[in-house]
Amino acid sequence: MAAKEKLKADLKVLSENLKSLRKQALIKIKGIEGYLGVDGGHYRKYEYSDNEITPNVNTLSRLSKFYGVTLDDLIKKRNLALGSDLTDLESFKKKYSAFPEYFMDSLSVPDFIRLKVFPLSEMESGLKVSEIIDLFPDEAINSKSLSRELSRMVNKGKLGRKDSSGKGSVYIYNLKESVDR
């Protein structure tokens, strides 16, 4: 039974990584299905958090190469970021640039925070909204939507918040210890 539980945990990590890497690459599920050559809905099963279906080794190898990560990291490492060798991903984007249904324009604000802001070492001590925006000049993110989502995360207990101005207008947001990045 313990081996089965470990397998489920690995599948959960795999599903989280597949979803996270796809979003980091700004690819829609339809794009990954096009890349893999599978019918709609098939790939989606791999990203379900309660996934009990393991892709075959060939599929996993293709996905790890696509995202520039090792196969071992794809299956086991939490909070995986895109690798440095993204040759396959860039080729795919170039080849299918005329297929807008394959690509996202940008990350949603919650995904931006979870995938790009949470991993910052500066989040241990905390950052202001303006500092976060300054760290990501190429991101199309505005202070109002970022502030709103950070406040939601404070209310959900994922982030801490300190009033840096004493006037309730400028806050410093930091990670709480229990946050799973």
mmCIF file of C-alpha atoms in Angstrom:
data_model
loop_
_atom_site.group_PDB
_atom_site.id
_atom_site.type_symbol
_atom_site.label_atom_id
_atom_site.label_comp_id
_atom_site.label_asym_id
_atom_site.label_seq_id
_atom_site.Cartn_x
_atom_site.Cartn_y
_atom_site.Cartn_z
ATOM 1 C CA MET A 1 0.000 0.000 0.000
ATOM 2 C CA ALA A 2 2.845 2.395 0.789
ATOM 3 C CA ALA A 3 4.257 2.002 -2.731
ATOM 4 C CA LYS A 4 0.873 2.888 -4.197
ATOM 5 C CA GLU A 5 0.640 6.000 -2.016
ATOM 6 C CA LYS A 6 4.123 7.093 -3.125
ATOM 7 C CA LEU A 7 3.105 6.596 -6.752
ATOM 8 C CA LYS A 8 0.057 8.811 -6.215
ATOM 9 C CA ALA A 9 2.267 11.483 -4.640
ATOM 10 C CA ASP A 10 4.586 11.331 -7.645
ATOM 11 C CA LEU A 11 1.601 11.621 -9.986
ATOM 12 C CA LYS A 12 0.436 14.673 -8.052
ATOM 13 C CA VAL A 13 3.867 16.286 -8.415
ATOM 14 C CA LEU A 14 3.859 15.362 -12.107
ATOM 15 C CA SER A 15 0.414 16.882 -12.663
ATOM 16 C CA GLU A 16 1.397 20.077 -10.805
ATOM 17 C CA ASN A 17 4.611 20.350 -12.827
ATOM 18 C CA LEU A 18 2.902 19.758 -16.161
ATOM 19 C CA LYS A 19 0.322 22.444 -15.442
ATOM 20 C CA SER A 20 2.866 24.911 -14.061
ATOM 21 C CA LEU A 21 5.372 24.443 -16.887
ATOM 22 C CA ARG A 22 2.652 24.773 -19.518
ATOM 23 C CA LYS A 23 1.516 28.056 -17.969
ATOM 24 C CA GLN A 24 5.087 29.322 -17.641
ATOM 25 C CA ALA A 25 5.541 28.576 -21.352
ATOM 26 C CA LEU A 26 2.242 30.406 -22.090
ATOM 27 C CA ILE A 27 0.842 27.379 -23.891
ATOM 28 C CA LYS A 28 -2.815 26.373 -23.760
ATOM 29 C CA ILE A 29 -3.800 22.743 -23.304
ATOM 30 C CA LYS A 30 -4.865 22.674 -26.947
ATOM 31 C CA GLY A 31 -1.288 23.620 -27.888
ATOM 32 C CA ILE A 32 0.227 20.755 -25.889
ATOM 33 C CA GLU A 33 -2.283 18.355 -27.404
ATOM 34 C CA GLY A 34 -1.226 19.642 -30.837
ATOM 35 C CA TYR A 35 2.428 19.205 -29.953
ATOM 36 C CA LEU A 36 1.881 15.659 -28.694
ATOM 37 C CA GLY A 37 -0.578 14.785 -31.466
ATOM 38 C CA VAL A 38 -3.318 13.616 -29.085
ATOM 39 C CA ASP A 39 -7.058 14.200 -29.181
ATOM 40 C CA GLY A 40 -8.727 16.851 -27.020
ATOM 41 C CA GLY A 41 -9.170 15.884 -23.403
ATOM 42 C CA HIS A 42 -6.460 13.222 -23.365
ATOM 43 C CA TYR A 43 -3.652 15.443 -22.114
ATOM 44 C CA ARG A 44 -5.956 17.200 -19.627
ATOM 45 C CA LYS A 45 -6.054 14.014 -17.560
ATOM 46 C CA TYR A 46 -2.317 14.355 -16.878
ATOM 47 C CA GLU A 47 -2.833 17.783 -15.289
ATOM 48 C CA TYR A 48 -5.677 16.750 -12.955
ATOM 49 C CA SER A 49 -4.536 16.920 -9.330
ATOM 50 C CA ASP A 50 -6.198 13.563 -8.617
ATOM 51 C CA ASN A 51 -4.549 12.083 -11.697
ATOM 52 C CA GLU A 52 -4.180 8.324 -11.680
ATOM 53 C CA ILE A 53 -3.014 8.031 -15.281
ATOM 54 C CA THR A 54 0.691 8.055 -16.048
ATOM 55 C CA PRO A 55 1.836 9.194 -19.466
ATOM 56 C CA ASN A 56 4.128 6.722 -21.199
ATOM 57 C CA VAL A 57 7.890 7.252 -21.084
ATOM 58 C CA ASN A 58 7.984 8.565 -24.661
ATOM 59 C CA THR A 59 5.412 11.261 -23.836
ATOM 60 C CA LEU A 60 7.198 12.216 -20.616
ATOM 61 C CA SER A 61 10.535 12.397 -22.443
ATOM 62 C CA ARG A 62 9.070 14.664 -25.115
ATOM 63 C CA LEU A 63 7.503 16.931 -22.497
ATOM 64 C CA SER A 64 10.694 17.144 -20.433
ATOM 65 C CA LYS A 65 12.693 18.096 -23.532
ATOM 66 C CA PHE A 66 9.976 20.572 -24.587
ATOM 67 C CA TYR A 67 10.215 22.355 -21.214
ATOM 68 C CA GLY A 68 14.007 22.007 -20.941
ATOM 69 C CA VAL A 69 13.927 19.956 -17.722
ATOM 70 C CA THR A 70 15.134 16.489 -16.836
ATOM 71 C CA LEU A 71 12.709 13.600 -16.805
ATOM 72 C CA ASP A 72 13.566 12.919 -13.163
ATOM 73 C CA ASP A 73 12.806 16.545 -12.179
ATOM 74 C CA LEU A 74 9.551 16.504 -14.131
ATOM 75 C CA ILE A 75 8.320 13.527 -12.132
ATOM 76 C CA LYS A 76 9.735 14.310 -8.693
ATOM 77 C CA LYS A 77 10.782 17.938 -8.145
ATOM 78 C CA ARG A 78 8.217 20.365 -6.773
ATOM 79 C CA ASN A 79 7.851 23.924 -8.069
ATOM 80 C CA LEU A 80 9.743 23.228 -11.263
ATOM 81 C CA ALA A 81 10.701 26.139 -13.505
ATOM 82 C CA LEU A 82 11.319 26.062 -17.243
ATOM 83 C CA GLY A 83 14.834 24.932 -18.096
ATOM 84 C CA SER A 84 17.441 26.855 -20.035
ATOM 85 C CA ASP A 85 17.397 24.793 -23.258
ATOM 86 C CA LEU A 86 14.007 25.631 -24.740
ATOM 87 C CA THR A 87 14.876 24.802 -28.350
ATOM 88 C CA ASP A 88 11.830 22.547 -28.845
ATOM 89 C CA LEU A 89 9.482 25.049 -27.216
ATOM 90 C CA GLU A 90 10.780 27.943 -29.317
ATOM 91 C CA SER A 91 10.566 25.856 -32.497
ATOM 92 C CA PHE A 92 6.983 24.930 -31.658
ATOM 93 C CA LYS A 93 6.054 28.565 -31.022
ATOM 94 C CA LYS A 94 7.612 29.628 -34.295
ATOM 95 C CA LYS A 95 6.051 26.806 -36.320
ATOM 96 C CA TYR A 96 2.551 27.316 -34.892
ATOM 97 C CA SER A 97 2.522 31.100 -34.414
ATOM 98 C CA ALA A 98 -0.511 31.299 -36.713
ATOM 99 C CA PHE A 99 -2.539 29.168 -34.251
ATOM 100 C CA PRO A 100 -3.678 31.581 -31.510
ATOM 101 C CA GLU A 101 -5.743 28.808 -29.922
ATOM 102 C CA TYR A 102 -2.428 27.187 -28.905
ATOM 103 C CA PHE A 103 -1.027 30.131 -26.920
ATOM 104 C CA MET A 104 -1.839 32.345 -23.944
ATOM 105 C CA ASP A 105 -1.184 36.064 -24.154
ATOM 106 C CA SER A 106 0.035 36.265 -20.564
ATOM 107 C CA LEU A 107 -0.276 34.631 -17.170
ATOM 108 C CA SER A 108 -3.316 35.347 -15.065
ATOM 109 C CA VAL A 109 -2.532 37.502 -12.031
ATOM 110 C CA PRO A 110 -2.844 34.571 -9.567
ATOM 111 C CA ASP A 111 -0.569 32.420 -11.762
ATOM 112 C CA PHE A 112 1.902 35.302 -12.112
ATOM 113 C CA ILE A 113 2.100 35.605 -8.317
ATOM 114 C CA ARG A 114 2.335 31.860 -7.703
ATOM 115 C CA LEU A 115 4.835 31.113 -10.479
ATOM 116 C CA LYS A 116 6.995 34.237 -10.507
ATOM 117 C CA VAL A 117 6.570 36.198 -7.272
ATOM 118 C CA PHE A 118 6.362 33.443 -4.630
ATOM 119 C CA PRO A 119 9.752 31.933 -5.640
ATOM 120 C CA LEU A 120 11.561 35.268 -5.124
ATOM 121 C CA SER A 121 13.897 35.205 -2.129
ATOM 122 C CA GLU A 122 12.806 38.791 -1.404
ATOM 123 C CA MET A 123 9.336 37.492 -0.530
ATOM 124 C CA GLU A 124 10.722 36.112 2.747
ATOM 125 C CA SER A 125 11.134 39.654 4.085
ATOM 126 C CA GLY A 126 8.460 41.171 1.857
ATOM 127 C CA LEU A 127 7.896 43.383 -1.153
ATOM 128 C CA LYS A 128 5.656 46.306 -2.036
ATOM 129 C CA VAL A 129 3.454 46.135 -5.127
ATOM 130 C CA SER A 130 5.633 48.748 -6.848
ATOM 131 C CA GLU A 131 8.749 46.679 -6.132
ATOM 132 C CA ILE A 132 7.155 43.557 -7.612
ATOM 133 C CA ILE A 133 6.197 45.476 -10.755
ATOM 134 C CA ASP A 134 9.733 46.890 -11.019
ATOM 135 C CA LEU A 135 11.197 43.365 -10.831
ATOM 136 C CA PHE A 136 9.123 42.288 -13.864
ATOM 137 C CA PRO A 137 9.192 45.175 -16.353
ATOM 138 C CA ASP A 138 8.262 42.925 -19.284
ATOM 139 C CA GLU A 139 5.077 41.623 -17.637
ATOM 140 C CA ALA A 140 1.784 43.223 -18.573
ATOM 141 C CA ILE A 141 0.584 43.558 -14.986
ATOM 142 C CA ASN A 142 -0.918 46.612 -13.340
ATOM 143 C CA SER A 143 -0.717 47.644 -9.710
ATOM 144 C CA LYS A 144 -4.473 47.609 -9.109
ATOM 145 C CA SER A 145 -5.007 43.991 -10.198
ATOM 146 C CA LEU A 146 -1.805 42.885 -8.447
ATOM 147 C CA SER A 147 -2.832 44.614 -5.198
ATOM 148 C CA ARG A 148 -6.301 43.089 -5.361
ATOM 149 C CA GLU A 149 -4.947 39.558 -5.831
ATOM 150 C CA LEU A 150 -2.286 39.962 -3.143
ATOM 151 C CA SER A 151 -5.038 41.113 -0.734
ATOM 152 C CA ARG A 152 -7.085 38.030 -1.606
ATOM 153 C CA MET A 153 -4.073 35.859 -0.842
ATOM 154 C CA VAL A 154 -3.668 37.630 2.520
ATOM 155 C CA ASN A 155 -7.333 36.896 3.286
ATOM 156 C CA LYS A 156 -6.802 33.239 2.361
ATOM 157 C CA GLY A 157 -3.810 33.051 4.703
ATOM 158 C CA LYS A 158 -1.210 32.531 1.982
ATOM 159 C CA LEU A 159 0.568 35.851 2.500
ATOM 160 C CA GLY A 160 1.292 38.226 5.330
ATOM 161 C CA ARG A 161 0.889 41.981 5.021
ATOM 162 C CA LYS A 162 2.394 44.938 6.915
ATOM 163 C CA ASP A 163 1.343 48.559 6.575
ATOM 164 C CA SER A 164 4.585 50.322 5.676
ATOM 165 C CA SER A 165 3.157 53.841 5.553
ATOM 166 C CA GLY A 166 0.975 53.772 8.673
ATOM 167 C CA LYS A 167 -1.829 55.174 6.531
ATOM 168 C CA GLY A 168 -3.187 51.940 5.095
ATOM 169 C CA SER A 169 -2.056 52.828 1.606
ATOM 170 C CA VAL A 170 1.264 51.035 1.064
ATOM 171 C CA TYR A 171 1.671 47.440 2.129
ATOM 172 C CA ILE A 172 4.574 45.023 2.226
ATOM 173 C CA TYR A 173 3.544 41.470 1.309
ATOM 174 C CA ASN A 174 5.544 38.489 2.491
ATOM 175 C CA LEU A 175 5.302 34.716 2.386
ATOM 176 C CA LYS A 176 3.940 32.900 5.353
ATOM 177 C CA GLU A 177 5.990 29.858 6.327
ATOM 178 C CA SER A 178 3.214 27.395 5.449
ATOM 179 C CA VAL A 179 2.852 28.525 1.829
ATOM 180 C CA ASP A 180 3.645 25.725 -0.618
ATOM 181 C CA ARG A 181 5.364 27.565 -3.442
#
